[in-house]
Amino acid sequence: ASVGATTGGHSGAQRFEHPRASQAIIAAARQRGNPILAHVRATLVEYVEGLSPDYLAGPETAVLFISLRFQRLHPDYLKARLTSLGNSHRVRVLLCRVDLEQPEE
């Protein structure tokens, strides 16, 4: 299956669509090996190249994944990823992995 890109929103960002987005989690190929996906058992996960969000969890639902450890090392990363989505998806979800021994710091 292929990913389709359309221009959406006022920012000119691309909205990525996938024909199976309502039946499976569509994952960006760069997420292959993400330990979070080992916990997904009730639905299919399909990997595709060229997906701007990390996952599509429905036709209009973009999911961005970040770990707290990565965010601490790259504090501007998440803002840049959110900006890259523009207004392209109606629902946006931030999936955050707490991978620090003392996350409250």
mmCIF file of N, CA and C in Angstrom:
data_model
loop_
_atom_site.group_PDB
_atom_site.id
_atom_site.type_symbol
_atom_site.label_atom_id
_atom_site.label_comp_id
_atom_site.label_asym_id
_atom_site.label_seq_id
_atom_site.Cartn_x
_atom_site.Cartn_y
_atom_site.Cartn_z
ATOM 1 N N ALA A 1 0.849 -1.186 0.000
ATOM 2 C CA ALA A 1 0.000 0.000 0.000
ATOM 3 C C ALA A 1 0.880 1.229 0.000
ATOM 4 N N SER A 2 0.372 2.291 -0.529
ATOM 5 C CA SER A 2 1.168 3.504 -0.594
ATOM 6 C C SER A 2 0.551 4.591 0.255
ATOM 7 N N VAL A 3 1.371 5.539 0.580
ATOM 8 C CA VAL A 3 0.923 6.678 1.366
ATOM 9 C C VAL A 3 0.635 7.807 0.398
ATOM 10 N N GLY A 4 -0.496 8.464 0.578
ATOM 11 C CA GLY A 4 -0.811 9.613 -0.259
ATOM 12 C C GLY A 4 -0.592 10.881 0.524
ATOM 13 N N ALA A 5 -0.068 11.881 -0.123
ATOM 14 C CA ALA A 5 0.161 13.162 0.540
ATOM 15 C C ALA A 5 -0.714 14.202 -0.136
ATOM 16 N N THR A 6 -1.432 14.954 0.673
ATOM 17 C CA THR A 6 -2.230 16.053 0.163
ATOM 18 C C THR A 6 -1.883 17.282 0.966
ATOM 19 N N THR A 7 -2.076 18.448 0.381
ATOM 20 C CA THR A 7 -1.815 19.676 1.111
ATOM 21 C C THR A 7 -3.017 19.965 1.985
ATOM 22 N N GLY A 8 -2.772 20.254 3.252
ATOM 23 C CA GLY A 8 -3.876 20.518 4.169
ATOM 24 C C GLY A 8 -3.568 21.700 5.048
ATOM 25 N N GLY A 9 -4.596 22.371 5.511
ATOM 26 C CA GLY A 9 -4.425 23.489 6.433
ATOM 27 C C GLY A 9 -3.840 24.697 5.747
ATOM 28 N N HIS A 10 -3.659 25.747 6.501
ATOM 29 C CA HIS A 10 -3.155 27.000 5.966
ATOM 30 C C HIS A 10 -1.644 27.035 5.876
ATOM 31 N N SER A 11 -0.966 26.111 6.537
ATOM 32 C CA SER A 11 0.486 26.158 6.588
ATOM 33 C C SER A 11 1.136 25.519 5.371
ATOM 34 N N GLY A 12 0.362 24.804 4.555
ATOM 35 C CA GLY A 12 0.942 24.132 3.409
ATOM 36 C C GLY A 12 1.581 22.802 3.765
ATOM 37 N N ALA A 13 1.462 22.356 5.014
ATOM 38 C CA ALA A 13 2.014 21.073 5.420
ATOM 39 C C ALA A 13 1.244 19.954 4.731
ATOM 40 N N GLN A 14 1.925 18.836 4.516
ATOM 41 C CA GLN A 14 1.272 17.716 3.858
ATOM 42 C C GLN A 14 0.510 16.876 4.860
ATOM 43 N N ARG A 15 -0.690 16.478 4.455
ATOM 44 C CA ARG A 15 -1.475 15.544 5.241
ATOM 45 C C ARG A 15 -1.269 14.182 4.613
ATOM 46 N N PHE A 16 -0.831 13.237 5.394
ATOM 47 C CA PHE A 16 -0.559 11.907 4.877
ATOM 48 C C PHE A 16 -1.765 11.025 5.138
ATOM 49 N N GLU A 17 -2.210 10.372 4.086
ATOM 50 C CA GLU A 17 -3.356 9.486 4.178
ATOM 51 C C GLU A 17 -2.916 8.083 3.790
ATOM 52 N N HIS A 18 -3.624 7.115 4.301
ATOM 53 C CA HIS A 18 -3.321 5.730 3.983
ATOM 54 C C HIS A 18 -4.641 4.984 3.902
ATOM 55 N N PRO A 19 -4.824 4.137 2.896
ATOM 56 C CA PRO A 19 -6.114 3.468 2.730
ATOM 57 C C PRO A 19 -6.501 2.548 3.882
ATOM 58 N N ARG A 20 -5.545 2.099 4.680
ATOM 59 C CA ARG A 20 -5.865 1.198 5.799
ATOM 60 C C ARG A 20 -5.802 1.890 7.159
ATOM 61 N N ALA A 21 -5.757 3.209 7.180
ATOM 62 C CA ALA A 21 -5.600 3.934 8.446
ATOM 63 C C ALA A 21 -6.755 3.697 9.413
ATOM 64 N N SER A 22 -7.921 3.329 8.935
ATOM 65 C CA SER A 22 -9.034 3.066 9.849
ATOM 66 C C SER A 22 -9.029 1.623 10.346
ATOM 67 N N GLN A 23 -8.151 0.769 9.804
ATOM 68 C CA GLN A 23 -8.113 -0.639 10.208
ATOM 69 C C GLN A 23 -6.812 -1.060 10.869
ATOM 70 N N ALA A 24 -5.789 -0.225 10.809
ATOM 71 C CA ALA A 24 -4.478 -0.583 11.340
ATOM 72 C C ALA A 24 -3.765 0.675 11.807
ATOM 73 N N ILE A 25 -2.745 0.494 12.628
ATOM 74 C CA ILE A 25 -1.862 1.603 12.968
ATOM 75 C C ILE A 25 -0.827 1.682 11.848
ATOM 76 N N ILE A 26 -0.748 2.828 11.222
ATOM 77 C CA ILE A 26 0.232 3.034 10.162
ATOM 78 C C ILE A 26 1.439 3.694 10.811
ATOM 79 N N ALA A 27 2.584 3.036 10.726
ATOM 80 C CA ALA A 27 3.795 3.514 11.395
ATOM 81 C C ALA A 27 4.828 3.946 10.366
ATOM 82 N N ALA A 28 5.494 5.052 10.662
ATOM 83 C CA ALA A 28 6.618 5.483 9.824
ATOM 84 C C ALA A 28 7.706 4.425 9.920
ATOM 85 N N ALA A 29 8.359 4.154 8.813
ATOM 86 C CA ALA A 29 9.409 3.133 8.783
ATOM 87 C C ALA A 29 10.488 3.394 9.838
ATOM 88 N N ARG A 30 10.734 4.664 10.169
ATOM 89 C CA ARG A 30 11.759 4.988 11.171
ATOM 90 C C ARG A 30 11.383 4.490 12.573
ATOM 91 N N GLN A 31 10.127 4.082 12.782
ATOM 92 C CA GLN A 31 9.679 3.587 14.086
ATOM 93 C C GLN A 31 9.891 2.074 14.249
ATOM 94 N N ARG A 32 10.343 1.435 13.192
ATOM 95 C CA ARG A 32 10.617 -0.010 13.274
ATOM 96 C C ARG A 32 11.621 -0.245 14.408
ATOM 97 N N GLY A 33 11.325 -1.162 15.289
ATOM 98 C CA GLY A 33 12.199 -1.440 16.421
ATOM 99 C C GLY A 33 11.867 -0.643 17.669
ATOM 100 N N ASN A 34 10.900 0.271 17.596
ATOM 101 C CA ASN A 34 10.494 1.036 18.771
ATOM 102 C C ASN A 34 9.881 0.066 19.784
ATOM 103 N N PRO A 35 10.406 0.012 21.019
ATOM 104 C CA PRO A 35 9.906 -0.953 22.006
ATOM 105 C C PRO A 35 8.431 -0.749 22.374
ATOM 106 N N ILE A 36 7.885 0.431 22.150
ATOM 107 C CA ILE A 36 6.474 0.685 22.431
ATOM 108 C C ILE A 36 5.588 -0.240 21.586
ATOM 109 N N LEU A 37 6.018 -0.517 20.366
ATOM 110 C CA LEU A 37 5.196 -1.321 19.456
ATOM 111 C C LEU A 37 5.066 -2.774 19.896
ATOM 112 N N ALA A 38 5.947 -3.242 20.768
ATOM 113 C CA ALA A 38 5.826 -4.605 21.290
ATOM 114 C C ALA A 38 4.554 -4.768 22.115
ATOM 115 N N HIS A 39 3.988 -3.661 22.573
ATOM 116 C CA HIS A 39 2.783 -3.701 23.400
ATOM 117 C C HIS A 39 1.502 -3.592 22.581
ATOM 118 N N VAL A 40 1.619 -3.401 21.293
ATOM 119 C CA VAL A 40 0.453 -3.324 20.413
ATOM 120 C C VAL A 40 0.127 -4.736 19.958
ATOM 121 N N ARG A 41 -1.010 -5.236 20.413
ATOM 122 C CA ARG A 41 -1.365 -6.616 20.077
ATOM 123 C C ARG A 41 -2.761 -6.737 19.478
ATOM 124 N N ALA A 42 -3.626 -5.783 19.731
ATOM 125 C CA ALA A 42 -5.020 -5.907 19.311
ATOM 126 C C ALA A 42 -5.278 -5.374 17.905
ATOM 127 N N THR A 43 -4.263 -4.851 17.265
ATOM 128 C CA THR A 43 -4.434 -4.320 15.915
ATOM 129 C C THR A 43 -3.163 -4.532 15.107
ATOM 130 N N LEU A 44 -3.287 -4.444 13.827
ATOM 131 C CA LEU A 44 -2.138 -4.582 12.944
ATOM 132 C C LEU A 44 -1.310 -3.304 12.943
ATOM 133 N N VAL A 45 -0.022 -3.441 12.714
ATOM 134 C CA VAL A 45 0.869 -2.300 12.511
ATOM 135 C C VAL A 45 1.476 -2.470 11.126
ATOM 136 N N GLU A 46 1.323 -1.451 10.302
ATOM 137 C CA GLU A 46 1.875 -1.488 8.953
ATOM 138 C C GLU A 46 2.887 -0.358 8.821
ATOM 139 N N TYR A 47 4.089 -0.671 8.337
ATOM 140 C CA TYR A 47 5.159 0.312 8.195
ATOM 141 C C TYR A 47 5.176 0.868 6.781
ATOM 142 N N VAL A 48 5.362 2.196 6.694
ATOM 143 C CA VAL A 48 5.430 2.846 5.390
ATOM 144 C C VAL A 48 6.545 3.889 5.397
ATOM 145 N N GLU A 49 7.085 4.137 4.234
ATOM 146 C CA GLU A 49 8.091 5.189 4.051
ATOM 147 C C GLU A 49 7.367 6.518 3.812
ATOM 148 N N GLY A 50 7.997 7.616 4.190
ATOM 149 C CA GLY A 50 7.504 8.939 3.847
ATOM 150 C C GLY A 50 6.392 9.477 4.715
ATOM 151 N N LEU A 51 6.153 8.877 5.855
ATOM 152 C CA LEU A 51 5.088 9.332 6.753
ATOM 153 C C LEU A 51 5.643 10.429 7.661
ATOM 154 N N SER A 52 5.010 11.588 7.683
ATOM 155 C CA SER A 52 5.487 12.704 8.495
ATOM 156 C C SER A 52 5.281 12.462 9.997
ATOM 157 N N PRO A 53 4.050 12.158 10.456
ATOM 158 C CA PRO A 53 3.924 11.793 11.870
ATOM 159 C C PRO A 53 4.541 10.410 12.098
ATOM 160 N N ASP A 54 4.771 10.051 13.343
ATOM 161 C CA ASP A 54 5.330 8.731 13.627
ATOM 162 C C ASP A 54 4.315 7.625 13.363
ATOM 163 N N TYR A 55 3.034 7.937 13.627
ATOM 164 C CA TYR A 55 1.969 6.957 13.429
ATOM 165 C C TYR A 55 0.707 7.661 12.955
ATOM 166 N N LEU A 56 -0.116 6.932 12.220
ATOM 167 C CA LEU A 56 -1.493 7.319 11.959
ATOM 168 C C LEU A 56 -2.349 6.321 12.718
ATOM 169 N N ALA A 57 -3.192 6.810 13.608
ATOM 170 C CA ALA A 57 -4.055 5.943 14.406
ATOM 171 C C ALA A 57 -5.499 6.057 13.944
ATOM 172 N N GLY A 58 -5.690 6.569 12.783
ATOM 173 C CA GLY A 58 -6.994 6.754 12.171
ATOM 174 C C GLY A 58 -6.811 7.712 11.015
ATOM 175 N N PRO A 59 -7.837 7.880 10.204
ATOM 176 C CA PRO A 59 -7.699 8.727 9.017
ATOM 177 C C PRO A 59 -7.274 10.174 9.315
ATOM 178 N N GLU A 60 -7.651 10.713 10.467
ATOM 179 C CA GLU A 60 -7.307 12.106 10.788
ATOM 180 C C GLU A 60 -6.534 12.238 12.090
ATOM 181 N N THR A 61 -5.917 11.139 12.552
ATOM 182 C CA THR A 61 -5.233 11.136 13.842
ATOM 183 C C THR A 61 -3.737 10.905 13.659
ATOM 184 N N ALA A 62 -2.960 11.951 13.918
ATOM 185 C CA ALA A 62 -1.498 11.870 13.838
ATOM 186 C C ALA A 62 -0.945 11.671 15.240
ATOM 187 N N VAL A 63 0.024 10.766 15.362
ATOM 188 C CA VAL A 63 0.667 10.489 16.643
ATOM 189 C C VAL A 63 2.150 10.787 16.504
ATOM 190 N N LEU A 64 2.665 11.576 17.436
ATOM 191 C CA LEU A 64 4.105 11.809 17.531
ATOM 192 C C LEU A 64 4.606 11.084 18.766
ATOM 193 N N PHE A 65 5.741 10.426 18.639
ATOM 194 C CA PHE A 65 6.351 9.692 19.746
ATOM 195 C C PHE A 65 7.603 10.416 20.189
ATOM 196 N N ILE A 66 7.797 10.487 21.508
ATOM 197 C CA ILE A 66 9.033 11.055 22.053
ATOM 198 C C ILE A 66 9.344 10.346 23.371
ATOM 199 N N SER A 67 10.608 10.168 23.632
ATOM 200 C CA SER A 67 11.001 9.672 24.953
ATOM 201 C C SER A 67 11.523 10.873 25.742
ATOM 202 N N LEU A 68 11.347 10.829 27.039
ATOM 203 C CA LEU A 68 11.826 11.945 27.866
ATOM 204 C C LEU A 68 13.339 12.100 27.766
ATOM 205 N N ARG A 69 14.036 10.988 27.684
ATOM 206 C CA ARG A 69 15.498 11.050 27.569
ATOM 207 C C ARG A 69 15.905 11.785 26.288
ATOM 208 N N PHE A 70 15.264 11.446 25.167
ATOM 209 C CA PHE A 70 15.569 12.103 23.895
ATOM 210 C C PHE A 70 15.201 13.585 23.960
ATOM 211 N N GLN A 71 14.061 13.897 24.566
ATOM 212 C CA GLN A 71 13.625 15.295 24.673
ATOM 213 C C GLN A 71 14.621 16.123 25.475
ATOM 214 N N ARG A 72 15.184 15.542 26.523
ATOM 215 C CA ARG A 72 16.179 16.280 27.311
ATOM 216 C C ARG A 72 17.447 16.544 26.508
ATOM 217 N N LEU A 73 17.816 15.609 25.653
ATOM 218 C CA LEU A 73 19.014 15.783 24.836
ATOM 219 C C LEU A 73 18.790 16.736 23.663
ATOM 220 N N HIS A 74 17.543 16.805 23.173
ATOM 221 C CA HIS A 74 17.195 17.610 21.990
ATOM 222 C C HIS A 74 15.939 18.431 22.290
ATOM 223 N N PRO A 75 16.043 19.471 23.116
ATOM 224 C CA PRO A 75 14.855 20.182 23.595
ATOM 225 C C PRO A 75 14.021 20.872 22.510
ATOM 226 N N ASP A 76 14.567 21.136 21.344
ATOM 227 C CA ASP A 76 13.794 21.796 20.278
ATOM 228 C C ASP A 76 13.148 20.810 19.317
ATOM 229 N N TYR A 77 13.435 19.538 19.459
ATOM 230 C CA TYR A 77 12.964 18.523 18.520
ATOM 231 C C TYR A 77 11.436 18.450 18.445
ATOM 232 N N LEU A 78 10.783 18.371 19.581
ATOM 233 C CA LEU A 78 9.330 18.195 19.595
ATOM 234 C C LEU A 78 8.615 19.387 18.963
ATOM 235 N N LYS A 79 9.060 20.578 19.262
ATOM 236 C CA LYS A 79 8.448 21.770 18.667
ATOM 237 C C LYS A 79 8.574 21.729 17.145
ATOM 238 N N ALA A 80 9.736 21.337 16.653
ATOM 239 C CA ALA A 80 9.935 21.249 15.205
ATOM 240 C C ALA A 80 9.023 20.194 14.589
ATOM 241 N N ARG A 81 8.852 19.073 15.258
ATOM 242 C CA ARG A 81 7.967 18.018 14.740
ATOM 243 C C ARG A 81 6.516 18.490 14.703
ATOM 244 N N LEU A 82 6.074 19.173 15.758
ATOM 245 C CA LEU A 82 4.700 19.702 15.780
ATOM 246 C C LEU A 82 4.494 20.731 14.683
ATOM 247 N N THR A 83 5.470 21.591 14.495
ATOM 248 C CA THR A 83 5.393 22.601 13.438
ATOM 249 C C THR A 83 5.323 21.942 12.067
ATOM 250 N N SER A 84 6.055 20.856 11.876
ATOM 251 C CA SER A 84 6.058 20.182 10.577
ATOM 252 C C SER A 84 4.699 19.589 10.221
ATOM 253 N N LEU A 85 3.877 19.317 11.222
ATOM 254 C CA LEU A 85 2.533 18.802 10.945
ATOM 255 C C LEU A 85 1.602 19.898 10.434
ATOM 256 N N GLY A 86 1.905 21.150 10.772
ATOM 257 C CA GLY A 86 1.026 22.245 10.361
ATOM 258 C C GLY A 86 -0.377 22.007 10.878
ATOM 259 N N ASN A 87 -1.359 22.223 10.036
ATOM 260 C CA ASN A 87 -2.762 21.966 10.387
ATOM 261 C C ASN A 87 -3.266 20.721 9.672
ATOM 262 N N SER A 88 -2.370 19.803 9.390
ATOM 263 C CA SER A 88 -2.697 18.703 8.495
ATOM 264 C C SER A 88 -3.544 17.584 9.092
ATOM 265 N N HIS A 89 -3.646 17.482 10.398
ATOM 266 C CA HIS A 89 -4.459 16.435 11.017
ATOM 267 C C HIS A 89 -5.358 17.044 12.089
ATOM 268 N N ARG A 90 -6.600 16.610 12.100
ATOM 269 C CA ARG A 90 -7.584 17.161 13.035
ATOM 270 C C ARG A 90 -7.265 16.771 14.478
ATOM 271 N N VAL A 91 -6.796 15.545 14.688
ATOM 272 C CA VAL A 91 -6.475 15.049 16.026
ATOM 273 C C VAL A 91 -4.981 14.761 16.073
ATOM 274 N N ARG A 92 -4.340 15.248 17.133
ATOM 275 C CA ARG A 92 -2.903 15.006 17.336
ATOM 276 C C ARG A 92 -2.699 14.424 18.717
ATOM 277 N N VAL A 93 -1.892 13.392 18.778
ATOM 278 C CA VAL A 93 -1.626 12.707 20.037
ATOM 279 C C VAL A 93 -0.117 12.704 20.255
ATOM 280 N N LEU A 94 0.289 12.990 21.478
ATOM 281 C CA LEU A 94 1.699 12.890 21.840
ATOM 282 C C LEU A 94 1.857 11.657 22.717
ATOM 283 N N LEU A 95 2.609 10.688 22.230
ATOM 284 C CA LEU A 95 2.890 9.465 22.960
ATOM 285 C C LEU A 95 4.278 9.615 23.562
ATOM 286 N N CYS A 96 4.334 9.651 24.879
ATOM 287 C CA CYS A 96 5.587 9.940 25.571
ATOM 288 C C CYS A 96 6.034 8.730 26.387
ATOM 289 N N ARG A 97 7.244 8.316 26.166
ATOM 290 C CA ARG A 97 7.832 7.223 26.937
ATOM 291 C C ARG A 97 8.661 7.821 28.068
ATOM 292 N N VAL A 98 8.346 7.444 29.296
ATOM 293 C CA VAL A 98 9.107 7.905 30.465
ATOM 294 C C VAL A 98 10.249 6.922 30.665
ATOM 295 N N ASP A 99 11.421 7.312 30.218
ATOM 296 C CA ASP A 99 12.573 6.420 30.280
ATOM 297 C C ASP A 99 13.723 7.023 31.095
ATOM 298 N N LEU A 100 13.352 7.799 32.095
ATOM 299 C CA LEU A 100 14.333 8.380 33.010
ATOM 300 C C LEU A 100 14.085 7.814 34.404
ATOM 301 N N GLU A 101 15.162 7.617 35.149
ATOM 302 C CA GLU A 101 15.004 7.093 36.497
ATOM 303 C C GLU A 101 14.321 8.097 37.423
ATOM 304 N N GLN A 102 14.573 9.394 37.199
ATOM 305 C CA GLN A 102 13.936 10.438 37.996
ATOM 306 C C GLN A 102 13.308 11.465 37.062
ATOM 307 N N PRO A 103 12.165 11.143 36.446
ATOM 308 C CA PRO A 103 11.570 12.021 35.435
ATOM 309 C C PRO A 103 11.063 13.357 35.975
ATOM 310 N N GLU A 104 10.847 13.417 37.270
ATOM 311 C CA GLU A 104 10.321 14.665 37.850
ATOM 312 C C GLU A 104 11.345 15.800 37.856
ATOM 313 N N GLU A 105 12.623 15.481 37.641
ATOM 314 C CA GLU A 105 13.654 16.526 37.633
ATOM 315 C C GLU A 105 13.639 17.317 36.365
#
